PDB file of C-alpha atoms in Angstrom:
ATOM      1  CA  MET B  24       0.000   0.000   0.000  1.00 59.00           C
ATOM      2  CA  ASP B  25       1.166   3.443  -0.757  1.00 68.00           C
ATOM      3  CA  ARG B  26       1.043   6.412   1.558  1.00 70.00           C
ATOM      4  CA  ARG B  27      -2.179   7.897   0.133  1.00 69.00           C
ATOM      5  CA  THR B  28      -4.089   4.712   0.722  1.00 68.00           C
ATOM      6  CA  LEU B  29      -2.926   4.569   4.361  1.00 61.00           C
ATOM      7  CA  VAL B  30      -3.980   8.178   4.979  1.00 61.00           C
ATOM      8  CA  ARG B  31      -7.395   7.562   3.446  1.00 64.00           C
ATOM      9  CA  ALA B  32      -7.860   4.415   5.508  1.00 60.00           C
ATOM     10  CA  ARG B  33      -7.025   6.247   8.734  1.00 61.00           C
ATOM     11  CA  CYS B  34      -9.334   9.165   7.919  1.00 59.00           C
ATOM     12  CA  ALA B  35     -12.196   6.890   6.927  1.00 60.00           C
ATOM     13  CA  GLU B  36     -12.098   5.186  10.321  1.00 66.00           C
ATOM     14  CA  ASP B  37     -13.808   7.544  12.765  1.00 65.00           C
ATOM     15  CA  THR B  38     -14.721   4.974  15.358  1.00 68.00           C
ATOM     16  CA  GLY B  39     -15.494   6.613  18.718  1.00 69.00           C
ATOM     17  CA  ALA B  40     -15.848  10.149  17.382  1.00 77.00           C
ATOM     18  CA  SER B  41     -19.555  10.333  18.188  1.00 83.00           C
ATOM     19  CA  THR B  42     -18.876   9.162  21.741  1.00 86.00           C
ATOM     20  CA  VAL B  43     -16.464  12.021  22.322  1.00 87.00           C
ATOM     21  CA  MET B  44     -18.910  14.499  20.781  1.00 90.00           C
ATOM     22  CA  MET B  45     -21.783  13.276  22.955  1.00 93.00           C
ATOM     23  CA  LEU B  46     -19.634  13.470  26.096  1.00 94.00           C
ATOM     24  CA  THR B  47     -18.704  17.046  25.204  1.00 94.00           C
ATOM     25  CA  ILE B  48     -22.350  17.994  24.654  1.00 96.00           C
ATOM     26  CA  PHE B  49     -23.345  16.291  27.902  1.00 96.00           C
ATOM     27  CA  ALA B  50     -20.651  18.165  29.843  1.00 97.00           C
ATOM     28  CA  ALA B  51     -21.787  21.488  28.331  1.00 97.00           C
ATOM     29  CA  LEU B  52     -25.402  20.775  29.283  1.00 97.00           C
ATOM     30  CA  MET B  53     -24.386  19.902  32.847  1.00 98.00           C
ATOM     31  CA  LEU B  54     -22.441  23.165  33.085  1.00 97.00           C
ATOM     32  CA  LEU B  55     -25.479  25.140  31.904  1.00 97.00           C
ATOM     33  CA  LEU B  56     -27.702  23.305  34.377  1.00 97.00           C
ATOM     34  CA  ALA B  57     -25.323  24.081  37.248  1.00 95.00           C
ATOM     35  CA  ALA B  58     -25.263  27.770  36.265  1.00 94.00           C
ATOM     36  CA  ALA B  59     -29.074  27.900  36.086  1.00 95.00           C
ATOM     37  CA  LEU B  60     -29.457  26.247  39.497  1.00 93.00           C
ATOM     38  CA  THR B  61     -26.962  28.706  40.992  1.00 90.00           C
ATOM     39  CA  LEU B  62     -28.934  31.664  39.659  1.00 90.00           C
ATOM     40  CA  ILE B  63     -32.173  30.197  40.969  1.00 92.00           C
ATOM     41  CA  GLN B  64     -30.681  29.732  44.466  1.00 91.00           C
ATOM     42  CA  VAL B  65     -29.452  33.333  44.502  1.00 90.00           C
ATOM     43  CA  HIS B  66     -32.874  34.611  43.408  1.00 92.00           C
ATOM     44  CA  VAL B  67     -34.670  32.587  46.080  1.00 92.00           C
ATOM     45  CA  ALA B  68     -32.306  33.865  48.793  1.00 92.00           C
ATOM     46  CA  ALA B  69     -32.802  37.473  47.650  1.00 93.00           C
ATOM     47  CA  SER B  70     -36.582  37.038  47.708  1.00 94.00           C
ATOM     48  CA  ARG B  71     -36.510  35.538  51.198  1.00 94.00           C
ATOM     49  CA  ALA B  72     -34.323  38.394  52.445  1.00 95.00           C
ATOM     50  CA  ALA B  73     -36.705  40.955  50.941  1.00 95.00           C
ATOM     51  CA  VAL B  74     -39.714  39.327  52.601  1.00 96.00           C
ATOM     52  CA  ALA B  75     -37.947  39.240  55.967  1.00 95.00           C
ATOM     53  CA  ALA B  76     -36.943  42.915  55.641  1.00 96.00           C
ATOM     54  CA  ASP B  77     -40.441  44.016  54.650  1.00 95.00           C
ATOM     55  CA  LEU B  78     -42.151  42.188  57.510  1.00 95.00           C
ATOM     56  CA  ALA B  79     -39.552  43.352  60.033  1.00 95.00           C
ATOM     57  CA  ALA B  80     -39.960  46.971  58.944  1.00 95.00           C
ATOM     58  CA  LEU B  81     -43.731  46.692  59.224  1.00 94.00           C
ATOM     59  CA  SER B  82     -43.589  45.201  62.717  1.00 94.00           C
ATOM     60  CA  ALA B  83     -41.052  47.823  63.855  1.00 94.00           C
ATOM     61  CA  ALA B  84     -43.154  50.660  62.426  1.00 93.00           C
ATOM     62  CA  ASP B  85     -46.305  49.313  64.078  1.00 92.00           C
ATOM     63  CA  ALA B  86     -44.513  49.091  67.426  1.00 91.00           C
ATOM     64  CA  ALA B  87     -43.105  52.598  66.982  1.00 90.00           C
ATOM     65  CA  ARG B  88     -46.637  53.931  66.372  1.00 88.00           C
ATOM     66  CA  GLY B  89     -47.974  52.100  69.423  1.00 85.00           C
ATOM     67  CA  LEU B  90     -50.042  49.546  67.519  1.00 88.00           C
ATOM     68  CA  MET B  91     -48.007  46.649  68.940  1.00 87.00           C
ATOM     69  CA  ILE B  92     -46.544  46.130  72.400  1.00 90.00           C
ATOM     70  CA  GLY B  93     -42.768  46.001  72.599  1.00 89.00           C
ATOM     71  CA  GLU B  94     -39.589  47.729  71.536  1.00 92.00           C
ATOM     72  CA  PRO B  95     -39.607  48.256  67.735  1.00 92.00           C
ATOM     73  CA  CYS B  96     -36.131  46.948  66.936  1.00 93.00           C
ATOM     74  CA  ALA B  97     -36.581  43.934  69.222  1.00 93.00           C
ATOM     75  CA  LEU B  98     -39.782  43.047  67.361  1.00 94.00           C
ATOM     76  CA  ALA B  99     -37.964  43.508  64.056  1.00 94.00           C
ATOM     77  CA  ALA B 100     -35.141  41.220  65.237  1.00 94.00           C
ATOM     78  CA  SER B 101     -37.582  38.506  66.297  1.00 94.00           C
ATOM     79  CA  THR B 102     -39.400  38.753  62.961  1.00 94.00           C
ATOM     80  CA  VAL B 103     -36.142  38.507  61.029  1.00 95.00           C
ATOM     81  CA  SER B 104     -34.892  35.559  63.071  1.00 94.00           C
ATOM     82  CA  ALA B 105     -38.193  33.749  62.463  1.00 94.00           C
ATOM     83  CA  HIS B 106     -37.346  33.943  58.763  1.00 93.00           C
ATOM     84  CA  GLY B 107     -33.833  32.576  59.281  1.00 92.00           C
ATOM     85  CA  ALA B 108     -32.047  35.859  58.614  1.00 93.00           C
ATOM     86  CA  THR B 109     -30.034  38.318  60.690  1.00 94.00           C
ATOM     87  CA  LEU B 110     -30.836  41.940  61.381  1.00 94.00           C
ATOM     88  CA  ASP B 111     -28.007  44.227  60.276  1.00 94.00           C
ATOM     89  CA  SER B 112     -29.541  47.535  61.297  1.00 94.00           C
ATOM     90  CA  CYS B 113     -32.776  48.948  62.608  1.00 94.00           C
ATOM     91  CA  ASP B 114     -33.425  52.670  62.730  1.00 93.00           C
ATOM     92  CA  ILE B 115     -36.519  54.422  64.010  1.00 92.00           C
ATOM     93  CA  SER B 116     -35.918  57.888  62.577  1.00 83.00           C
ATOM     94  CA  ALA B 117     -39.313  59.505  63.018  1.00 81.00           C
ATOM     95  CA  PRO B 118     -42.427  58.476  64.896  1.00 81.00           C
ATOM     96  CA  GLY B 119     -43.778  55.419  63.150  1.00 84.00           C
ATOM     97  CA  VAL B 120     -41.020  55.203  60.490  1.00 91.00           C
ATOM     98  CA  ALA B 121     -38.680  52.215  60.512  1.00 93.00           C
ATOM     99  CA  TYR B 122     -35.649  51.470  58.328  1.00 95.00           C
ATOM    100  CA  VAL B 123     -34.423  47.870  58.445  1.00 96.00           C
ATOM    101  CA  GLN B 124     -31.472  46.092  56.815  1.00 96.00           C
ATOM    102  CA  VAL B 125     -31.414  42.285  56.704  1.00 96.00           C
ATOM    103  CA  ARG B 126     -28.798  39.699  55.713  1.00 94.00           C
ATOM    104  CA  LEU B 127     -29.619  36.105  54.755  1.00 93.00           C
ATOM    105  CA  ALA B 128     -27.015  33.424  54.089  1.00 89.00           C
ATOM    106  CA  SER B 129     -27.738  31.324  51.013  1.00 84.00           C
ATOM    107  CA  PRO B 130     -26.764  27.646  50.671  1.00 80.00           C
ATOM    108  CA  LEU B 131     -24.050  28.648  48.190  1.00 79.00           C
ATOM    109  CA  GLY B 132     -22.161  30.698  50.763  1.00 84.00           C
ATOM    110  CA  LEU B 133     -23.290  34.040  49.372  1.00 84.00           C
ATOM    111  CA  ASP B 134     -25.162  36.565  51.493  1.00 89.00           C
ATOM    112  CA  ALA B 135     -28.368  38.123  50.234  1.00 92.00           C
ATOM    113  CA  THR B 136     -29.123  41.544  51.663  1.00 93.00           C
ATOM    114  CA  ALA B 137     -32.294  43.598  51.639  1.00 95.00           C
ATOM    115  CA  GLU B 138     -33.498  46.807  53.169  1.00 94.00           C
ATOM    116  CA  SER B 139     -36.968  48.130  53.735  1.00 95.00           C
ATOM    117  CA  ARG B 140     -38.768  51.201  55.004  1.00 94.00           C
ATOM    118  CA  ALA B 141     -42.191  51.203  56.598  1.00 92.00           C
ATOM    119  CA  GLY B 142     -44.271  54.043  57.925  1.00 87.00           C
ATOM    120  CA  PRO B 143     -46.300  56.997  56.756  1.00 85.00           C
ATOM    121  CA  LYS B 144     -45.807  58.358  53.277  1.00 82.00           C
ATOM    122  CA  GLN B 145     -42.822  60.659  52.871  1.00 75.00           C
ATOM    123  CA  PRO B 146     -43.599  64.292  52.000  1.00 69.00           C
TER     124      PRO B 146
END
């Protein structure tokens, strides 16, 4: 056999090429799935932090206005801890106005933060 025949014989044999291609496609799909699940976890943590901040601000504002019994920031802290988050700051700036910052640890090791204001409408 001459050299051209050997080269053609080697090129004609593509045994296993589809296996490598399918493994590459499978790996790419798994990478996309992992990225999508990461984004979903971050979104869920941010939503949970926002809910905890909103409810804590409402309870603190109600306590500051005298609608609930207790110290406003203590009520906000108990509300936040019931949601599995931590209270970063609580500020009662005016009568019945509460500013709350909340931090929630996500399963990925990232912290989701949220802040909320509750009280009468600002002028």
